[in-house]
Structure formats: structure tokens, C-alpha cells
XYZ file of N, CA, C and O in Angstrom:
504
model
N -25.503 -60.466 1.854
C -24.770 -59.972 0.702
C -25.669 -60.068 -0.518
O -26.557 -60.920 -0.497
N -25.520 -59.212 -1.671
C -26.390 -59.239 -2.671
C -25.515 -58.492 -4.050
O -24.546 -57.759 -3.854
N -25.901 -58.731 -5.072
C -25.506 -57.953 -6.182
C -26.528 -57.915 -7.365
O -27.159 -58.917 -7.701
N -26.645 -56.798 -7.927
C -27.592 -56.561 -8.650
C -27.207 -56.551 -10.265
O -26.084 -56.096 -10.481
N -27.714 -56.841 -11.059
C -27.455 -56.702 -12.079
C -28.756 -56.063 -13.261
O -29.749 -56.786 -13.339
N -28.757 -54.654 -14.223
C -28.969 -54.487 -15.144
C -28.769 -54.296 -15.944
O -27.550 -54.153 -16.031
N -29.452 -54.096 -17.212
C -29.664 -54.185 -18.482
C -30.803 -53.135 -19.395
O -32.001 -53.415 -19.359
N -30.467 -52.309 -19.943
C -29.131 -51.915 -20.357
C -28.676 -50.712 -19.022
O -29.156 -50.229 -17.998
N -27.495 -50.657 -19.814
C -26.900 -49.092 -19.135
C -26.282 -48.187 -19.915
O -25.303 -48.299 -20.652
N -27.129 -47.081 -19.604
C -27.928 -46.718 -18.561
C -29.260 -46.607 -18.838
O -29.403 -46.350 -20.034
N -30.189 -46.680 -18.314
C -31.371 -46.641 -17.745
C -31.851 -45.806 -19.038
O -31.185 -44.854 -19.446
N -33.142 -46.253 -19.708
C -33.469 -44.839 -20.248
C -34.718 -44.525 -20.075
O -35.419 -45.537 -20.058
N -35.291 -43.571 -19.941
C -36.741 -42.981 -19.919
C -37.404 -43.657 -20.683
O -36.730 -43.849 -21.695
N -39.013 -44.440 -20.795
C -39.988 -44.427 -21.746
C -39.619 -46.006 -22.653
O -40.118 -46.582 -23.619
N -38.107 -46.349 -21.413
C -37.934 -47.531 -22.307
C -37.827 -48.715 -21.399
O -37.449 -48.399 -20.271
N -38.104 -50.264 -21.613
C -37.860 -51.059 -20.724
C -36.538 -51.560 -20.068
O -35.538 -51.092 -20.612
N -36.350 -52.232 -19.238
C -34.837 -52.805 -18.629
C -35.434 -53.810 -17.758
O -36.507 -53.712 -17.163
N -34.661 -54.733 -17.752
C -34.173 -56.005 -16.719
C -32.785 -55.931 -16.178
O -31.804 -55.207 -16.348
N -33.122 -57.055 -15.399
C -31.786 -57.399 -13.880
C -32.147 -58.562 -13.409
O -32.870 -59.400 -13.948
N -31.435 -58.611 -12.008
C -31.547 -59.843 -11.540
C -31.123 -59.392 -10.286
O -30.102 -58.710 -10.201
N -31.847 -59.720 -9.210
C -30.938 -59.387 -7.539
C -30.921 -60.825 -7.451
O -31.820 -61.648 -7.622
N -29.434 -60.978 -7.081
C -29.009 -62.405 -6.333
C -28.702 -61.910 -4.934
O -28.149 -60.860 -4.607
N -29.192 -62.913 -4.158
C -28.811 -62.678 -2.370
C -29.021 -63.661 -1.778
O -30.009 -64.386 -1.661
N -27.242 -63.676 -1.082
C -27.451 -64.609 0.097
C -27.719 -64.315 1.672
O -26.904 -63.488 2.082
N -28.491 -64.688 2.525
C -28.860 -64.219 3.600
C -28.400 -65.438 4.857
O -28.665 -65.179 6.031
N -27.889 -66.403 4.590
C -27.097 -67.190 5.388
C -28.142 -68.412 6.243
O -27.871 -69.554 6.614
N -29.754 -67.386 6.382
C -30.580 -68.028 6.855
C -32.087 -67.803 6.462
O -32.327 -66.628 6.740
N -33.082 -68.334 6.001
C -34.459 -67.769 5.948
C -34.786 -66.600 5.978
O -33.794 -66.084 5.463
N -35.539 -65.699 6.234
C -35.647 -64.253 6.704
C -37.239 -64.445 6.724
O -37.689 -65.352 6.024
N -38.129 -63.656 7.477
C -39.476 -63.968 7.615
C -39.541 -62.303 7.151
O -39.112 -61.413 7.885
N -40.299 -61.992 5.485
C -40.264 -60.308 5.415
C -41.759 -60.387 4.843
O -42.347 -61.380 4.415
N -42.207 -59.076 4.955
C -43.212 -58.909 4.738
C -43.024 -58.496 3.538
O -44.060 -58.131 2.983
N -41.851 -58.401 2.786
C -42.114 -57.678 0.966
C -40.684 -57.324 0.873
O -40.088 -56.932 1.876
N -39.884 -57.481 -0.687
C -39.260 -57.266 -1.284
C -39.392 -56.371 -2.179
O -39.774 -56.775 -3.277
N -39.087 -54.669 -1.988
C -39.545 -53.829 -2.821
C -38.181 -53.429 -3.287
O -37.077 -53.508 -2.749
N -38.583 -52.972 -4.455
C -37.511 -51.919 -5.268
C -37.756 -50.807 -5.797
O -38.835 -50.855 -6.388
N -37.143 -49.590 -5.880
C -37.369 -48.176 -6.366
C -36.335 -47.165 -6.852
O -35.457 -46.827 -6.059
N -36.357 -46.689 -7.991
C -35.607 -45.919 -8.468
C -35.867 -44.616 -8.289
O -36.983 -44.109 -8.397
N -34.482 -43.840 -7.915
C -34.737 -42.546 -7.505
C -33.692 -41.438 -8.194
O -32.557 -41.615 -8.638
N -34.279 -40.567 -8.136
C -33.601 -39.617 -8.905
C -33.240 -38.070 -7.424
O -34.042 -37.403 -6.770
N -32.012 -38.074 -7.447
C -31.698 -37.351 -5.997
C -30.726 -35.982 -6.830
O -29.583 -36.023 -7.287
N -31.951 -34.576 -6.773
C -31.573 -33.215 -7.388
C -31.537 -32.180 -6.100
O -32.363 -31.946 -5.218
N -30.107 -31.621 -6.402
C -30.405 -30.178 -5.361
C -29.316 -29.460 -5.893
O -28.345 -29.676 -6.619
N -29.987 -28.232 -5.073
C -28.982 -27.065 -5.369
C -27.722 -27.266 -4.189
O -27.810 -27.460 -2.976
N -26.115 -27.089 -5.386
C -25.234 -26.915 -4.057
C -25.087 -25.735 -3.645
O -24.068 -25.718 -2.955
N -25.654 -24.522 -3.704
C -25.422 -23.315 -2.606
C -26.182 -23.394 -1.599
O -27.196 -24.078 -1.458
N -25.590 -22.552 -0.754
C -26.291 -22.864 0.774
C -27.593 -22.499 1.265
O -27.805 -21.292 1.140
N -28.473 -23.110 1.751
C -29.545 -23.016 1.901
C -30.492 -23.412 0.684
O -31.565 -22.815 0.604
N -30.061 -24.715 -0.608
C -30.353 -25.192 -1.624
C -31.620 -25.910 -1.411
O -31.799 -26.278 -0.250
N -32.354 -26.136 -2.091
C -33.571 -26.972 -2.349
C -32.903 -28.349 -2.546
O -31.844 -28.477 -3.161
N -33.401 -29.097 -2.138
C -33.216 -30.731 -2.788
C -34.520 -31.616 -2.663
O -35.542 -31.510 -1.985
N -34.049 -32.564 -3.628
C -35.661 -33.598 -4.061
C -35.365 -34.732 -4.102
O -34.158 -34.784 -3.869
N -35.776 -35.752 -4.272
C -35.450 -37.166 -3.841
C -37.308 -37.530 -5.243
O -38.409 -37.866 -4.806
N -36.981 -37.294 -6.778
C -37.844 -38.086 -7.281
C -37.986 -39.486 -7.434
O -37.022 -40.203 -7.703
N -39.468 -40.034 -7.231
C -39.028 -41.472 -7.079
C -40.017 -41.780 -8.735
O -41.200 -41.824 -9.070
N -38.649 -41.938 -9.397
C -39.184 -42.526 -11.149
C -39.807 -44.058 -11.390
O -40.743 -44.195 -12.178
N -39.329 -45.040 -10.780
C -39.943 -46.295 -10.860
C -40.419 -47.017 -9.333
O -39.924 -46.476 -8.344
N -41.162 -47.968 -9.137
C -41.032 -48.861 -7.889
C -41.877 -49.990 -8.460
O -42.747 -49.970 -9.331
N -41.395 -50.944 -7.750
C -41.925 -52.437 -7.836
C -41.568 -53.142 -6.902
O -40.980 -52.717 -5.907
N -41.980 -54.676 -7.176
C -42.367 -55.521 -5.586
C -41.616 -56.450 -6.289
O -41.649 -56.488 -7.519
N -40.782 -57.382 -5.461
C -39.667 -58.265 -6.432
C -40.081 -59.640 -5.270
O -39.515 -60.721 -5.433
N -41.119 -59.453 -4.106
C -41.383 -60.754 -3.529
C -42.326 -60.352 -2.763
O -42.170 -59.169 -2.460
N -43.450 -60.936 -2.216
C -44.680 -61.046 -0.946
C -43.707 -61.623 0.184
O -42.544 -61.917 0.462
N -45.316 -61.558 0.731
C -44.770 -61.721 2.170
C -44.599 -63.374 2.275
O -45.331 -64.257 1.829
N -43.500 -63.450 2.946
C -43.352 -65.048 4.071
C -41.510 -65.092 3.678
O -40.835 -64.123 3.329
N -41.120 -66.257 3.834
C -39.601 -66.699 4.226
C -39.000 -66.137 3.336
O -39.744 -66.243 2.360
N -37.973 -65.511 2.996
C -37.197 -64.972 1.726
C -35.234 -65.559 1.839
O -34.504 -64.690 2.315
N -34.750 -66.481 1.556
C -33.404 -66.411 1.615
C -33.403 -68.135 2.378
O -34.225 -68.907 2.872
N -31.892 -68.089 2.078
C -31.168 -69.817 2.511
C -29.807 -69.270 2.469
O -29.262 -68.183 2.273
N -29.416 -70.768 2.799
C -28.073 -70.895 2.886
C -27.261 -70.420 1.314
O -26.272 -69.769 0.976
N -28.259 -71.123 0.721
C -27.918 -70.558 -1.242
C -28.334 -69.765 -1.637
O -29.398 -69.288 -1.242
N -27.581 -69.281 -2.662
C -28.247 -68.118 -2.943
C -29.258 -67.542 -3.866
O -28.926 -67.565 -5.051
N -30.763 -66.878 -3.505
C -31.729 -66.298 -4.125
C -31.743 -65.817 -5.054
O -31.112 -64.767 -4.939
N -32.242 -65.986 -6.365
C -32.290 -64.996 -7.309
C -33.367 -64.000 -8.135
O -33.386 -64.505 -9.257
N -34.024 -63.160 -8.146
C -35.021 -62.786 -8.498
C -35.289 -61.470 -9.563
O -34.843 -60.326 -9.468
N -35.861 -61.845 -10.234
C -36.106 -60.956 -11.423
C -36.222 -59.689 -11.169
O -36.826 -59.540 -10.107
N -35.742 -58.112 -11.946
C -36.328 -57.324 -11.664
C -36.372 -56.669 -13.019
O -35.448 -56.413 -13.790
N -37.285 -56.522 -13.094
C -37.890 -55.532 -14.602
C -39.090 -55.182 -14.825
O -40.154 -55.677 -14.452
N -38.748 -53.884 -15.752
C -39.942 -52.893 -15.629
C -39.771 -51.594 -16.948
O -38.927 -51.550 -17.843
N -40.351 -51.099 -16.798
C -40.409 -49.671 -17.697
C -40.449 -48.358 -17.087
O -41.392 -47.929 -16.423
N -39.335 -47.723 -17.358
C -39.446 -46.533 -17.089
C -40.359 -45.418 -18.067
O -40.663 -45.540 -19.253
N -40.744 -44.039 -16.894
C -41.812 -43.770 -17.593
C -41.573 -42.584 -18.273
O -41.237 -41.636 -17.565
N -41.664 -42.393 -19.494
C -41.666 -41.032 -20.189
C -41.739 -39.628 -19.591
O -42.767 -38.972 -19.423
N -40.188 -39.185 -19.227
C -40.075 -37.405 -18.938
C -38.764 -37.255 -18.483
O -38.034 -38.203 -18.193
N -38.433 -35.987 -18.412
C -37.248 -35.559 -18.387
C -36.776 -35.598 -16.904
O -37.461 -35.357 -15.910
N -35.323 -35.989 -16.967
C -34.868 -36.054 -15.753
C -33.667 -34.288 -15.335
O -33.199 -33.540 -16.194
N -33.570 -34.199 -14.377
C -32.714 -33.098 -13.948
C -31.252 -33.187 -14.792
O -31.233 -34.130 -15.583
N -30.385 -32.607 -14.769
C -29.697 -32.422 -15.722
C -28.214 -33.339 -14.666
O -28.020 -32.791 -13.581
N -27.651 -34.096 -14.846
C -26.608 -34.612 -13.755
C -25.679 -33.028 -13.352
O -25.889 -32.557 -12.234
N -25.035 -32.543 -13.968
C -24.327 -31.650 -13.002
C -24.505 -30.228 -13.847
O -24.227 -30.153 -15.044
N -25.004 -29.117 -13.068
C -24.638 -27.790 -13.420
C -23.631 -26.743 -12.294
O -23.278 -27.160 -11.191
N -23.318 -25.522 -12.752
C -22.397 -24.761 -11.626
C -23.732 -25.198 -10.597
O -23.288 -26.118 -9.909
N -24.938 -24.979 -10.261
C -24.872 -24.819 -8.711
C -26.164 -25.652 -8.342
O -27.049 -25.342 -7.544
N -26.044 -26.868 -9.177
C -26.723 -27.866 -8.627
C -26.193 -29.402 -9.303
O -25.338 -29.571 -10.172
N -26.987 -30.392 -8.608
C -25.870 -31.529 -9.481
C -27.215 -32.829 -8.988
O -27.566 -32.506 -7.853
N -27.847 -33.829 -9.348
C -28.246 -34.917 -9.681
C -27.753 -36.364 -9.669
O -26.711 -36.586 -10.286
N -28.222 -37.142 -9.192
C -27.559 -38.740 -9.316
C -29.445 -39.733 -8.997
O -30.532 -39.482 -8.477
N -28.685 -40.994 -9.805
C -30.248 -41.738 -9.611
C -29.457 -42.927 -8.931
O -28.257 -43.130 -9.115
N -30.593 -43.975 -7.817
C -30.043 -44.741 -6.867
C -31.015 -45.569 -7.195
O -32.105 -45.058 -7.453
N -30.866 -47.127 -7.273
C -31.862 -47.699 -7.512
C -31.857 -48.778 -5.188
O -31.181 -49.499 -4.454
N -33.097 -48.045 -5.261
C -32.537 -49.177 -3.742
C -33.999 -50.178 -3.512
O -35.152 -49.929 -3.864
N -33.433 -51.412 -2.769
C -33.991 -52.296 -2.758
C -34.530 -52.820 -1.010
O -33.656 -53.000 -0.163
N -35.287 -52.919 -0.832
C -35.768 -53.085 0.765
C -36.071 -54.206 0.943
O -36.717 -54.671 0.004
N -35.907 -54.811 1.677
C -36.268 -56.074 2.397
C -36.986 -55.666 4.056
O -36.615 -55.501 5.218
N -38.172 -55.650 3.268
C -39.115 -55.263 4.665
C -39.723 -55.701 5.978
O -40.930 -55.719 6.217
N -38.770 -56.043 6.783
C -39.307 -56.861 7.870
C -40.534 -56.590 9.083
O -40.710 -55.437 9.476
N -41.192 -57.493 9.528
C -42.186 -57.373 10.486
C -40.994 -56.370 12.002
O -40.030 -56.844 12.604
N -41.426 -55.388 12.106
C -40.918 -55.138 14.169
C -39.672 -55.440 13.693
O -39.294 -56.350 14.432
N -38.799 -55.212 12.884
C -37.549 -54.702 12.596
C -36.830 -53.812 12.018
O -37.428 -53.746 10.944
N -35.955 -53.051 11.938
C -35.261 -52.518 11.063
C -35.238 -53.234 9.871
O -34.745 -54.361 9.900
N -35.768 -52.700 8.614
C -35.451 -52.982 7.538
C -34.362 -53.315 6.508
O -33.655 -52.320 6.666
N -33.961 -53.789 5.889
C -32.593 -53.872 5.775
C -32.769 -53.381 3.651
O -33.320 -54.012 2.749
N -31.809 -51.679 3.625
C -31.864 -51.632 2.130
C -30.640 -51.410 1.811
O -29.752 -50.871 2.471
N -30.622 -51.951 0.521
C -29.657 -52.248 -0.435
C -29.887 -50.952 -1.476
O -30.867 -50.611 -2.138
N -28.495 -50.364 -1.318
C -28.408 -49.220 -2.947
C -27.898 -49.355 -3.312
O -27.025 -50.069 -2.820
N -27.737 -48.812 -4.775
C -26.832 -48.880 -6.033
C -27.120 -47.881 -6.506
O -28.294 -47.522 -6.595
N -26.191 -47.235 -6.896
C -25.692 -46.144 -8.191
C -26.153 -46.409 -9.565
O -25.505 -47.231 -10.213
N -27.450 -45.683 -10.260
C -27.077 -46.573 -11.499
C -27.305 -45.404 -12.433
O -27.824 -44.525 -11.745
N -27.160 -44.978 -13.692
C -27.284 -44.149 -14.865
C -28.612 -44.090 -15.622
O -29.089 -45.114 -16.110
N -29.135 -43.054 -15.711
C -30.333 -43.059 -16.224
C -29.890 -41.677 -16.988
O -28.957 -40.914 -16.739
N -31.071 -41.624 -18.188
C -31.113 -41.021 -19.280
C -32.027 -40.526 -20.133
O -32.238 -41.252 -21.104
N -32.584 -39.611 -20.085
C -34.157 -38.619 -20.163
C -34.182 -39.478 -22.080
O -35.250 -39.864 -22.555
N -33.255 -39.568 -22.621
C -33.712 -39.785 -24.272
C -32.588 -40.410 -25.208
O -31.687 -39.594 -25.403
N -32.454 -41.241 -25.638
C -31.400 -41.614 -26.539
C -31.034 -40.611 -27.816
O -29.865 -40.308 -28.054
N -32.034 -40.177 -28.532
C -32.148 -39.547 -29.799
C -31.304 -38.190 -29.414
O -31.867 -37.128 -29.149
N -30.280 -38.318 -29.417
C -29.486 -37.091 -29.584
C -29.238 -37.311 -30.798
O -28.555 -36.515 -31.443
């Protein structure tokens, strides 16, 4: 189980933000890396539409060796997003959403990722 928390919301281009992933894993975990990445997911809804999966931020929130206990983990996540325009969230015949997801990368296993929904925003200065 895990929950994420940032700051601010929503997200803005060209500007910084923090969080915090807390997670409990019940037992140790042996991973080779704790990554995180923000994505920006655009397509057209008519049929036969283009779609894109931009990836706007990524970072490493742990190295490799034991990650998790019985208590629960907490670990920083912050960073800067980088200056440019994002897709527009919804028009008639296409529509946008950004996902921030988090991987816990194991050796010869299925990986195990965590997403979230979160709001991002090409510019404040309206």
C-alpha cells in the first residue's frame, strides 16, 4: 500500500514541486530502483486517432538493495518541471490527462507500479 502526496496542485511547467511517497510493504523487498515519472497521455478520440504517452519529468526516489518493513517508508520526491506547453486537457476530438507513476523495480520479477492522477499546467500567468 502507498500514498503519495504533492505540492502544489497542480503541477506547473518551468516550476518546482515536492511530495512524499509513504509505503508499506509488510516485508523488505530486494529492488533494484525506485523510479518515478510524469506523463502526459494525448490522443485523438475519433477512430483510428493518434495517441502519445509524453514523458515530462523522471527521477530515482531509491538505489538498489532492501526497500520496505513492517513500518512504513517514507521518501522524498521533488523536482522541476521543465518549460513547454502541454496538450490542451479536452477538445471536441481529442482529450489529455497527466499520470504521475512510480515503479518499484525488481530483479526476475514483475515490477510492481503505482499511478496517480495528478494536474499539471503549461503556465500560471493567465
Amino acid at each position: 500500500a502507498a500514498t503519495l502526496a504533492l505540492d502544489p496542485v497542480p503541477l506547473c511547467c518551468g516550476a518546482p514541486f515536492r511530495g512524499t511517497l509513504t509505503a508499506t510493504t509488510g516485508r523488505p523487498i530486494e529492488l533494484q530502483a525506485v523510479r518515478v515519472a510524469l506523463y502526459v497521455d494525448a490522443g485523438a478520440t475519433v477512430s483510428s486517432g493518434e495517441k502519445e504517452s509524453i514523458l515530462l519529468w523522471q527521477g530515482r526516489l531509491h538505489g538498489p538493495g532492501l526497500f520496505g518493513a513492517a513500518e512504513e517508508v517514507t521518501l522524498p520526491v521533488e523536482g522541476t518541471l521543465p518549460v513547454t506547453w502541454l496538450p490542451t486537457v479536452e477538445l471536441p476530438h481529442g482529450r489529455s490527462s497527466a499520470r504521475l507513476e512510480i515503479t518499484l523495480a525488481r530483479a526476475w520479477a514483475p515490477d510492481v507500479h503505482l499511478t496517480r492522477d495528478v494536474a499539471v499546467c503549461s503556465t500560471t500567468e493567465l
